[in-house]
Amino acid sequence: MVFEKIDRSSWKRNEYFEHYFADIPCTYSMTVKLDITQIKKKRMKLYPAMLYYLATIVNRHSEFRTAINQEGELGIYDEMIPSYTIFHEDTETFSDLWTEYMPNIEEFSRAYENDIQRYGSNHGMTGKPNVPENVFTVSMLPWSTFESFNLNLQKGYSYLIPIFTLGKYYEEDERILLPLAVQVHHAVCDGFHICRFVNELQELINS
């Protein structure tokens, strides 16, 4: 994992960062309906497939890898790793696991299954220890679909990494749709960037 510090004196986004981080702190969310018909036709496991697709697009664009590290420095990670929630029916609580990103979907899916088998029964918020700092979070709510979803973070104005929430899929007009909420910080991510993300994500799913 490499964290490249940003030189704000020459950073093309510095004016926008200063405005939306310091002057008018602003985060926002966008909820879309993804067409996951191809995933279901191929009988792929939905959660690991979506983790892989999300991580692939996150790692494609620097605005989704921009963060403030543990030393308080602004920079860009060379790679991001998905951290995701799993549900425990016996306690009705969840735990966070994480799986190293791999460019090959079959290899990533195997690593995901290994992590589920090894750490999936661990209770407590951190199911898999030694969480790396270059993670982005994904949650799934398979019990209900939704039209919109928003997180309210008390200290969210200093958190630059995107947050993804998936809902329950459903069928409409012979397509299978999955709600996805994306929460980002305006200091590093504009409407153009989040729309490009969603469009590329859908193209990747279709392929």
Backbone as JSON, one array per atom type, in Angstrom:
{
  "sequence": "MVFEKIDRSSWKRNEYFEHYFADIPCTYSMTVKLDITQIKKKRMKLYPAMLYYLATIVNRHSEFRTAINQEGELGIYDEMIPSYTIFHEDTETFSDLWTEYMPNIEEFSRAYENDIQRYGSNHGMTGKPNVPENVFTVSMLPWSTFESFNLNLQKGYSYLIPIFTLGKYYEEDERILLPLAVQVHHAVCDGFHICRFVNELQELINS",
  "N": [[0.84, -1.19, 0.0], [0.64, 2.14, -0.94], [0.82, 5.52, -0.06], [0.43, 8.5, -1.46], [1.32, 11.71, -0.86], [-0.45, 14.76, -1.32], [0.52, 17.63, -3.02], [-0.61, 20.57, -2.3], [-0.17, 23.08, -3.3], [0.16, 22.86, -6.02], [-1.94, 21.38, -6.83], [-4.64, 20.67, -8.87], [-7.19, 20.65, -7.9], [-7.31, 22.12, -5.61], [-8.59, 24.6, -4.96], [-11.31, 23.91, -4.95], [-11.3, 21.91, -3.04], [-10.59, 23.37, -0.73], [-12.81, 25.03, -0.52], [-15.03, 23.24, -0.13], [-14.19, 21.7, 1.95], [-13.18, 23.29, 4.03], [-14.34, 25.97, 3.99], [-17.16, 25.73, 3.34], [-18.13, 23.03, 4.51], [-19.08, 19.99, 3.0], [-20.84, 17.1, 2.38], [-22.43, 14.58, 0.37], [-25.05, 12.43, -0.91], [-26.04, 9.91, -3.26], [-28.53, 7.99, -4.73], [-29.02, 5.17, -6.71], [-30.41, 2.91, -9.19], [-29.21, -0.09, -9.95], [-28.84, -2.24, -12.72], [-28.81, -5.53, -12.37], [-29.2, -7.78, -13.82], [-27.54, -9.41, -15.42], [-25.74, -10.45, -13.55], [-27.4, -12.1, -12.03], [-28.31, -13.83, -14.03], [-26.0, -15.2, -14.64], [-25.74, -16.56, -12.35], [-24.12, -15.74, -10.28], [-22.7, -15.15, -7.04], [-24.14, -12.59, -5.26], [-23.17, -10.64, -3.34], [-20.21, -10.86, -3.07], [-19.66, -10.41, -5.78], [-20.59, -7.78, -6.22], [-18.94, -6.43, -4.4], [-16.48, -6.81, -5.64], [-16.91, -5.49, -8.13], [-17.45, -2.86, -7.27], [-15.0, -2.25, -5.98], [-13.28, -2.4, -8.13], [-13.96, -0.16, -9.75], [-13.62, 1.9, -7.9], [-10.85, 1.74, -7.55], [-10.06, 2.59, -10.0], [-10.22, 5.33, -10.24], [-8.84, 8.31, -8.95], [-10.19, 10.13, -7.27], [-11.77, 8.62, -5.62], [-10.02, 7.41, -4.02], [-8.78, 9.22, -2.5], [-7.76, 10.56, 0.59], [-7.51, 11.39, 4.11], [-4.83, 10.55, 5.97], [-3.7, 8.54, 8.82], [-1.88, 10.19, 10.02], [-2.86, 12.64, 9.57], [-2.45, 13.67, 7.06], [-3.07, 14.77, 3.72], [-3.76, 12.85, 0.91], [-3.35, 10.3, -1.68], [-4.28, 6.98, -1.9], [-2.72, 4.18, -3.45], [-4.19, 1.95, -3.86], [-7.38, 0.64, -2.95], [-9.22, -1.22, -0.52], [-12.01, -3.36, -0.09], [-14.13, -3.13, 2.72], [-16.57, -4.82, 4.5], [-19.89, -5.51, 5.73], [-21.2, -8.23, 7.66], [-24.0, -10.18, 8.71], [-25.21, -11.32, 11.87], [-27.44, -13.67, 12.75], [-28.11, -14.77, 15.23], [-27.58, -12.87, 17.2], [-28.48, -10.6, 16.1], [-26.74, -8.63, 15.23], [-23.88, -7.08, 13.62], [-20.75, -7.68, 11.91], [-17.61, -6.41, 10.79], [-15.79, -7.32, 7.96], [-12.91, -7.7, 5.84], [-11.46, -7.91, 2.6], [-8.67, -8.53, 0.61], [-8.15, -6.7, -2.39], [-8.33, -8.04, -5.64], [-7.49, -8.11, -9.07], [-8.65, -10.08, -10.65], [-11.77, -11.56, -10.88], [-12.54, -14.16, -10.12], [-10.43, -14.97, -8.45], [-10.66, -13.04, -6.45], [-13.22, -13.67, -5.47], [-12.77, -16.21, -4.39], [-10.98, -15.53, -2.34], [-12.67, -13.97, -0.81], [-14.59, -15.9, 0.02], [-12.92, -17.5, 1.58], [-12.3, -15.71, 3.65], [-14.86, -15.36, 4.74], [-15.38, -17.96, 5.69], [-13.33, -18.23, 7.56], [-13.51, -16.01, 9.31], [-16.15, -15.35, 9.54], [-17.86, -16.2, 11.6], [-17.08, -14.82, 13.76], [-17.92, -12.61, 16.35], [-18.73, -9.21, 17.31], [-17.74, -5.86, 16.4], [-15.48, -5.74, 14.77], [-14.73, -8.2, 12.77], [-12.69, -9.42, 11.31], [-9.36, -9.13, 12.08], [-6.68, -6.62, 12.23], [-7.2, -4.45, 10.43], [-6.54, -2.79, 7.46], [-5.45, 0.59, 6.67], [-6.28, 1.57, 4.26], [-9.04, 1.14, 3.44], [-12.38, 0.99, 2.09], [-15.84, 1.32, 2.87], [-18.59, -0.97, 2.72], [-21.99, -1.73, 2.94], [-24.77, -3.96, 3.24], [-28.26, -4.16, 2.88], [-30.33, -6.5, 2.89], [-32.98, -6.87, 3.44], [-34.85, -5.03, 2.68], [-35.87, -2.96, -0.03], [-34.98, 0.34, -1.28], [-35.62, 3.78, -2.06], [-34.06, 5.95, -1.55], [-31.16, 6.69, 0.43], [-29.36, 7.78, 3.21], [-26.49, 8.6, 5.08], [-25.73, 9.95, 8.26], [-23.15, 11.49, 9.53], [-21.49, 12.47, 12.38], [-18.87, 13.4, 12.5], [-18.33, 13.53, 9.86], [-17.4, 15.39, 8.02], [-14.69, 15.39, 7.79], [-14.09, 13.05, 6.65], [-13.15, 11.51, 3.81], [-13.39, 9.29, 2.18], [-15.36, 7.21, 0.03], [-18.64, 5.83, 0.79], [-20.62, 2.97, 0.57], [-23.89, 1.64, 0.16], [-25.94, -1.11, -0.19], [-29.13, -2.34, -1.22], [-32.15, -4.39, -1.09], [-32.67, -6.46, -3.87], [-34.92, -6.37, -6.71], [-37.51, -7.23, -9.1], [-38.34, -5.66, -12.16], [-40.01, -4.75, -15.04], [-38.94, -6.96, -16.46], [-36.32, -6.85, -15.71], [-33.71, -7.09, -13.28], [-33.26, -5.22, -10.49], [-31.1, -3.33, -8.38], [-30.85, -1.38, -5.54], [-28.48, 1.18, -4.92], [-26.73, 3.19, -2.77], [-24.56, 5.9, -2.72], [-22.23, 7.58, -0.87], [-20.39, 10.52, -0.64], [-17.64, 12.91, -0.37], [-17.82, 16.29, -1.09], [-15.55, 17.77, -1.35], [-13.65, 16.31, -2.67], [-14.97, 15.0, -4.67], [-17.1, 15.54, -7.28], [-20.36, 16.03, -8.89], [-20.02, 15.13, -11.51], [-18.03, 13.16, -11.19], [-19.21, 11.19, -9.54], [-21.32, 10.4, -11.13], [-19.94, 9.39, -13.35], [-18.74, 7.24, -12.07], [-20.97, 5.6, -11.42], [-21.98, 5.05, -13.98], [-19.81, 3.67, -15.18], [-19.66, 1.54, -13.45], [-22.09, 0.22, -13.98], [-21.61, -0.5, -16.65], [-19.51, -2.29, -16.29], [-20.76, -4.34, -14.84], [-22.58, -5.18, -16.77], [-20.9, -6.3, -18.63]],
  "CA": [[0.0, 0.0, 0.0], [1.39, 3.39, -1.05], [0.04, 6.74, 0.15], [1.15, 9.61, -2.07], [0.83, 12.97, -0.33], [-0.82, 15.75, -2.32], [1.09, 18.98, -2.94], [-1.78, 21.42, -2.55], [0.22, 24.28, -4.04], [0.07, 22.6, -7.45], [-3.07, 20.47, -7.03], [-5.66, 21.33, -9.67], [-8.47, 20.67, -7.19], [-7.12, 22.74, -4.31], [-9.62, 25.62, -4.71], [-12.56, 23.22, -4.64], [-11.1, 21.24, -1.76], [-10.64, 24.38, 0.33], [-14.19, 25.51, -0.4], [-15.97, 22.24, 0.39], [-13.65, 21.07, 3.16], [-12.97, 24.27, 5.1], [-15.27, 27.1, 3.98], [-18.53, 25.2, 3.43], [-18.0, 21.56, 4.51], [-20.24, 19.44, 2.31], [-20.92, 15.74, 1.86], [-23.73, 14.33, -0.25], [-25.28, 11.05, -1.3], [-26.82, 9.68, -4.48], [-29.06, 6.63, -4.79], [-29.32, 4.75, -8.08], [-30.88, 1.54, -9.36], [-28.34, -0.83, -10.85], [-29.4, -3.41, -13.4], [-27.93, -6.66, -12.07], [-29.75, -8.95, -14.51], [-26.46, -10.28, -15.87], [-25.2, -11.15, -12.38], [-28.34, -13.16, -11.67], [-28.33, -14.81, -15.11], [-24.78, -16.0, -14.53], [-25.83, -17.23, -11.05], [-23.0, -15.32, -9.43], [-23.07, -14.71, -5.69], [-24.32, -11.15, -5.43], [-22.36, -9.78, -2.47], [-18.82, -10.78, -3.53], [-19.6, -9.81, -7.12], [-20.71, -6.33, -6.08], [-17.72, -5.94, -3.76], [-15.44, -6.78, -6.67], [-17.21, -4.44, -9.11], [-17.25, -1.57, -6.61], [-13.57, -2.04, -5.76], [-12.63, -2.18, -9.43], [-14.17, 1.22, -10.18], [-12.95, 2.74, -6.9], [-9.41, 1.75, -7.82], [-9.83, 3.16, -11.32], [-10.25, 6.8, -10.2], [-8.16, 8.82, -7.76], [-11.08, 10.85, -6.36], [-12.33, 7.68, -4.66], [-8.9, 6.91, -3.21], [-8.22, 10.37, -1.79], [-8.09, 10.42, 2.01], [-6.62, 11.96, 5.13], [-4.31, 9.36, 6.63], [-3.66, 8.54, 10.28], [-1.02, 11.3, 10.44], [-3.53, 13.88, 9.22], [-1.95, 14.15, 5.77], [-3.95, 14.59, 2.58], [-3.06, 12.14, -0.16], [-4.09, 9.33, -2.48], [-3.82, 5.6, -1.82], [-2.59, 3.56, -4.77], [-5.2, 0.89, -3.95], [-8.36, 0.58, -1.87], [-9.67, -2.57, -0.19], [-13.38, -3.31, 0.44], [-14.51, -3.6, 4.05], [-17.99, -5.07, 4.32], [-20.59, -6.02, 6.91], [-21.93, -9.5, 7.63], [-25.03, -10.17, 9.74], [-25.32, -12.47, 12.76], [-28.85, -13.83, 13.07], [-28.32, -15.13, 16.63], [-27.52, -11.68, 18.05], [-28.99, -9.48, 15.31], [-25.69, -7.62, 15.14], [-23.05, -7.28, 12.44], [-19.31, -7.56, 12.03], [-16.91, -5.94, 9.58], [-14.69, -8.1, 7.41], [-12.27, -7.07, 4.69], [-10.8, -8.85, 1.7], [-7.73, -7.88, -0.31], [-8.64, -6.59, -3.76], [-7.59, -8.74, -6.69], [-8.08, -7.73, -10.36], [-9.38, -11.21, -11.22], [-12.97, -11.75, -10.07], [-12.55, -15.5, -9.54], [-9.49, -14.97, -7.33], [-11.25, -12.24, -5.38], [-14.34, -14.42, -4.89], [-12.2, -17.27, -3.53], [-10.45, -14.89, -1.13], [-13.85, -13.58, -0.03], [-15.14, -17.1, 0.65], [-11.98, -17.89, 2.64], [-12.48, -14.79, 4.78], [-16.15, -15.67, 5.35], [-15.24, -19.21, 6.43], [-12.39, -18.08, 8.67], [-13.85, -14.95, 10.25], [-17.57, -15.03, 9.49], [-18.57, -16.5, 12.85], [-16.59, -13.94, 14.82], [-18.83, -11.54, 16.71], [-18.06, -7.94, 17.59], [-17.75, -5.0, 15.23], [-14.36, -6.09, 13.89], [-14.69, -9.66, 12.64], [-11.36, -9.77, 10.83], [-8.45, -8.16, 12.71], [-5.62, -5.96, 11.46], [-7.82, -3.73, 9.33], [-5.62, -1.81, 6.87], [-6.0, 1.95, 6.65], [-6.79, 1.9, 2.92], [-10.29, 0.43, 3.18], [-13.64, 1.72, 1.93], [-16.85, 0.49, 3.51], [-19.78, -1.39, 1.99], [-23.0, -2.41, 3.74], [-25.9, -4.47, 2.44], [-29.52, -4.3, 3.61], [-31.08, -7.41, 2.01], [-34.34, -7.05, 3.94], [-35.76, -4.04, 2.1], [-35.36, -2.06, -1.06], [-35.16, 1.74, -0.91], [-35.49, 4.79, -3.11], [-32.94, 6.81, -1.18], [-30.51, 6.29, 1.68], [-28.36, 8.78, 3.57], [-25.82, 8.45, 6.37], [-25.47, 11.21, 8.95], [-21.92, 11.29, 10.3], [-21.19, 13.65, 13.17], [-17.55, 13.88, 12.12], [-18.19, 13.13, 8.46], [-16.81, 16.42, 7.17], [-13.26, 15.14, 7.62], [-13.97, 11.71, 6.09], [-13.19, 11.71, 2.37], [-13.53, 8.02, 1.46], [-16.77, 6.93, -0.27], [-19.35, 4.8, 1.54], [-21.62, 2.35, -0.31], [-24.94, 0.85, 0.82], [-26.76, -1.88, -1.13], [-30.42, -2.76, -0.68], [-32.74, -5.63, -1.58], [-32.97, -6.38, -5.3], [-36.3, -6.66, -7.07], [-37.72, -7.35, -10.54], [-39.17, -4.63, -12.76], [-39.92, -4.75, -16.5], [-38.08, -8.08, -16.84], [-34.95, -6.57, -15.27], [-33.5, -7.21, -11.83], [-32.66, -3.95, -10.09], [-30.5, -3.3, -7.04], [-30.56, 0.0, -5.12], [-27.15, 1.48, -4.42], [-26.5, 4.54, -2.27], [-23.15, 6.28, -2.68], [-22.0, 8.8, -0.09], [-19.06, 11.05, -0.96], [-17.32, 14.25, 0.11], [-17.75, 17.21, -2.22], [-14.2, 18.33, -1.44], [-12.84, 15.51, -3.6], [-15.82, 14.3, -5.63], [-18.22, 16.32, -7.79], [-21.41, 15.27, -9.54], [-19.45, 14.45, -12.67], [-17.27, 11.98, -10.78], [-20.09, 10.14, -9.03], [-22.07, 9.88, -12.29], [-19.02, 8.54, -14.1], [-18.59, 6.02, -11.3], [-22.17, 4.77, -11.57], [-22.06, 4.59, -15.37], [-18.78, 2.66, -15.4], [-20.05, 0.37, -12.66], [-23.12, -0.5, -14.73], [-20.96, -1.1, -17.81], [-18.74, -3.44, -15.83], [-21.73, -5.38, -14.51], [-23.15, -5.68, -18.03], [-19.9, -7.06, -19.38]],
  "C": [[0.88, 1.24, 0.0], [0.43, 4.55, -0.86], [0.86, 7.91, -0.36], [0.54, 10.93, -1.6], [0.58, 13.96, -1.48], [-0.12, 17.08, -2.02], [-0.01, 19.97, -3.3], [-1.43, 22.68, -3.33], [0.11, 24.1, -5.55], [-1.11, 21.69, -7.8], [-4.19, 21.2, -7.76], [-7.0, 21.46, -8.94], [-8.4, 21.48, -5.9], [-8.2, 23.78, -3.98], [-10.94, 24.99, -4.29], [-12.47, 22.5, -3.3], [-11.23, 22.24, -0.61], [-12.07, 24.85, 0.56], [-15.09, 24.51, 0.3], [-15.46, 21.49, 1.61], [-13.58, 22.05, 4.32], [-14.04, 25.36, 5.14], [-16.71, 26.65, 4.17], [-18.44, 23.68, 3.39], [-19.27, 20.9, 3.95], [-19.99, 17.99, 1.89], [-22.29, 15.57, 1.22], [-23.83, 12.87, -0.64], [-26.14, 11.01, -2.55], [-27.26, 8.23, -4.49], [-29.48, 6.31, -6.21], [-29.84, 3.32, -8.07], [-29.98, 0.87, -10.39], [-29.08, -2.01, -11.46], [-28.43, -4.57, -13.21], [-28.43, -7.94, -12.74], [-28.66, -9.92, -14.93], [-25.85, -11.07, -14.71], [-26.1, -12.34, -12.02], [-28.41, -14.23, -12.76], [-27.13, -15.75, -15.03], [-24.73, -16.77, -13.21], [-24.6, -16.96, -10.19], [-23.53, -14.97, -8.04], [-23.04, -13.18, -5.67], [-23.33, -10.32, -4.62], [-20.89, -9.74, -2.91], [-18.68, -10.17, -4.92], [-19.67, -8.29, -7.02], [-19.5, -5.73, -5.38], [-16.59, -5.82, -4.77], [-15.68, -5.64, -7.65], [-16.99, -3.06, -8.5], [-15.76, -1.26, -6.44], [-12.84, -1.75, -7.07], [-12.77, -0.73, -9.88], [-13.55, 2.2, -9.17], [-11.47, 2.86, -7.22], [-9.06, 2.33, -9.18], [-9.64, 4.67, -11.27], [-9.72, 7.33, -8.87], [-9.09, 9.53, -6.79], [-11.71, 9.93, -5.32], [-11.25, 7.03, -3.79], [-8.2, 8.03, -2.44], [-8.68, 10.33, -0.33], [-7.16, 11.26, 2.85], [-6.13, 10.78, 5.96], [-4.23, 9.53, 8.15], [-2.78, 9.65, 10.84], [-1.63, 12.65, 10.11], [-3.09, 14.48, 7.9], [-2.95, 13.86, 4.66], [-3.18, 13.91, 1.45], [-3.96, 11.13, -0.84], [-3.47, 7.95, -2.3], [-3.72, 5.02, -3.24], [-3.62, 2.45, -4.96], [-6.1, 0.94, -2.74], [-8.89, -0.84, -1.74], [-11.09, -2.51, 0.37], [-13.48, -3.9, 1.84], [-16.03, -3.69, 4.06], [-18.59, -5.7, 5.57], [-21.19, -7.39, 6.63], [-22.86, -9.53, 8.84], [-25.02, -11.46, 10.54], [-26.78, -12.61, 13.21], [-29.07, -14.1, 14.56], [-28.33, -13.9, 17.54], [-28.12, -10.46, 17.37], [-28.02, -8.3, 15.33], [-24.86, -7.92, 13.89], [-21.58, -7.2, 12.81], [-18.74, -7.08, 10.7], [-15.81, -6.92, 9.21], [-14.05, -7.29, 6.28], [-11.54, -8.13, 3.89], [-9.9, -8.07, 0.75], [-8.32, -7.84, -1.72], [-7.72, -7.33, -4.71], [-8.25, -8.43, -8.02], [-8.9, -8.84, -11.02], [-10.56, -11.55, -10.31], [-13.03, -13.13, -9.43], [-11.62, -15.58, -8.34], [-10.04, -14.17, -6.15], [-12.37, -13.01, -4.68], [-13.85, -15.54, -3.99], [-11.65, -16.67, -2.23], [-11.59, -14.45, -0.21], [-14.42, -14.79, 0.72], [-14.23, -17.59, 1.77], [-12.13, -17.01, 3.86], [-13.8, -15.06, 5.5], [-16.04, -16.93, 6.21], [-14.38, -19.03, 7.68], [-12.87, -17.11, 9.73], [-15.35, -14.69, 10.37], [-18.34, -15.3, 10.76], [-18.08, -15.65, 14.01], [-17.6, -12.83, 15.08], [-18.03, -10.3, 17.13], [-17.95, -7.15, 16.3], [-16.64, -5.34, 14.25], [-14.24, -7.61, 13.84], [-13.34, -10.17, 12.18], [-10.38, -8.73, 11.33], [-7.49, -7.53, 11.7], [-6.16, -5.25, 10.22], [-6.83, -2.71, 8.75], [-6.27, -0.43, 6.79], [-6.63, 2.29, 5.31], [-8.02, 1.08, 2.57], [-11.41, 1.43, 2.88], [-14.75, 0.77, 2.36], [-18.06, 0.26, 2.61], [-20.72, -2.09, 2.97], [-24.11, -2.91, 2.81], [-27.11, -4.66, 3.35], [-30.45, -5.18, 2.77], [-32.54, -7.57, 2.41], [-35.33, -6.08, 3.33], [-35.08, -3.29, 0.97], [-35.58, -0.62, -0.6], [-34.98, 2.63, -2.13], [-34.34, 5.75, -2.83], [-32.41, 6.36, 0.17], [-29.42, 7.31, 1.97], [-27.8, 8.49, 4.95], [-25.56, 9.83, 6.96], [-24.31, 11.01, 9.92], [-21.57, 12.56, 11.05], [-19.85, 14.27, 12.79], [-17.26, 13.57, 10.65], [-17.51, 14.15, 7.58], [-15.3, 16.29, 7.04], [-13.0, 13.75, 7.03], [-14.19, 11.8, 4.58], [-13.5, 10.45, 1.56], [-15.01, 7.72, 1.21], [-17.33, 5.79, 0.58], [-20.48, 4.28, 0.65], [-22.6, 1.52, 0.52], [-25.81, 0.21, -0.26], [-28.06, -2.29, -0.45], [-30.88, -4.09, -1.25], [-33.08, -5.48, -3.06], [-34.42, -6.79, -5.55], [-36.41, -6.68, -8.59], [-38.68, -6.28, -11.03], [-38.95, -4.63, -14.27], [-38.9, -5.76, -17.01], [-36.59, -7.79, -16.58], [-34.88, -6.76, -13.76], [-32.69, -6.0, -11.39], [-32.2, -4.01, -8.64], [-30.26, -1.85, -6.65], [-29.15, 0.11, -4.54], [-27.09, 2.94, -4.01], [-25.01, 4.78, -2.16], [-23.03, 7.58, -1.92], [-20.56, 9.25, -0.28], [-18.88, 12.42, -0.33], [-17.11, 15.16, -1.09], [-16.35, 17.82, -2.39], [-13.35, 17.59, -2.46], [-13.66, 14.91, -4.73], [-17.02, 15.16, -6.01], [-19.27, 15.41, -8.41], [-20.93, 14.51, -10.76], [-18.79, 13.14, -12.28], [-18.18, 10.85, -10.31], [-20.94, 9.56, -10.16], [-21.19, 8.99, -13.15], [-18.84, 7.21, -13.4], [-19.76, 5.08, -11.55], [-22.27, 4.21, -12.99], [-21.03, 3.49, -15.67], [-19.08, 1.38, -14.62], [-21.09, -0.46, -13.41], [-22.54, -1.17, -15.96], [-20.17, -2.35, -17.43], [-19.65, -4.62, -15.49], [-22.28, -6.02, -15.79], [-22.17, -6.59, -18.78], [-19.61, -8.4, -18.75]]
}
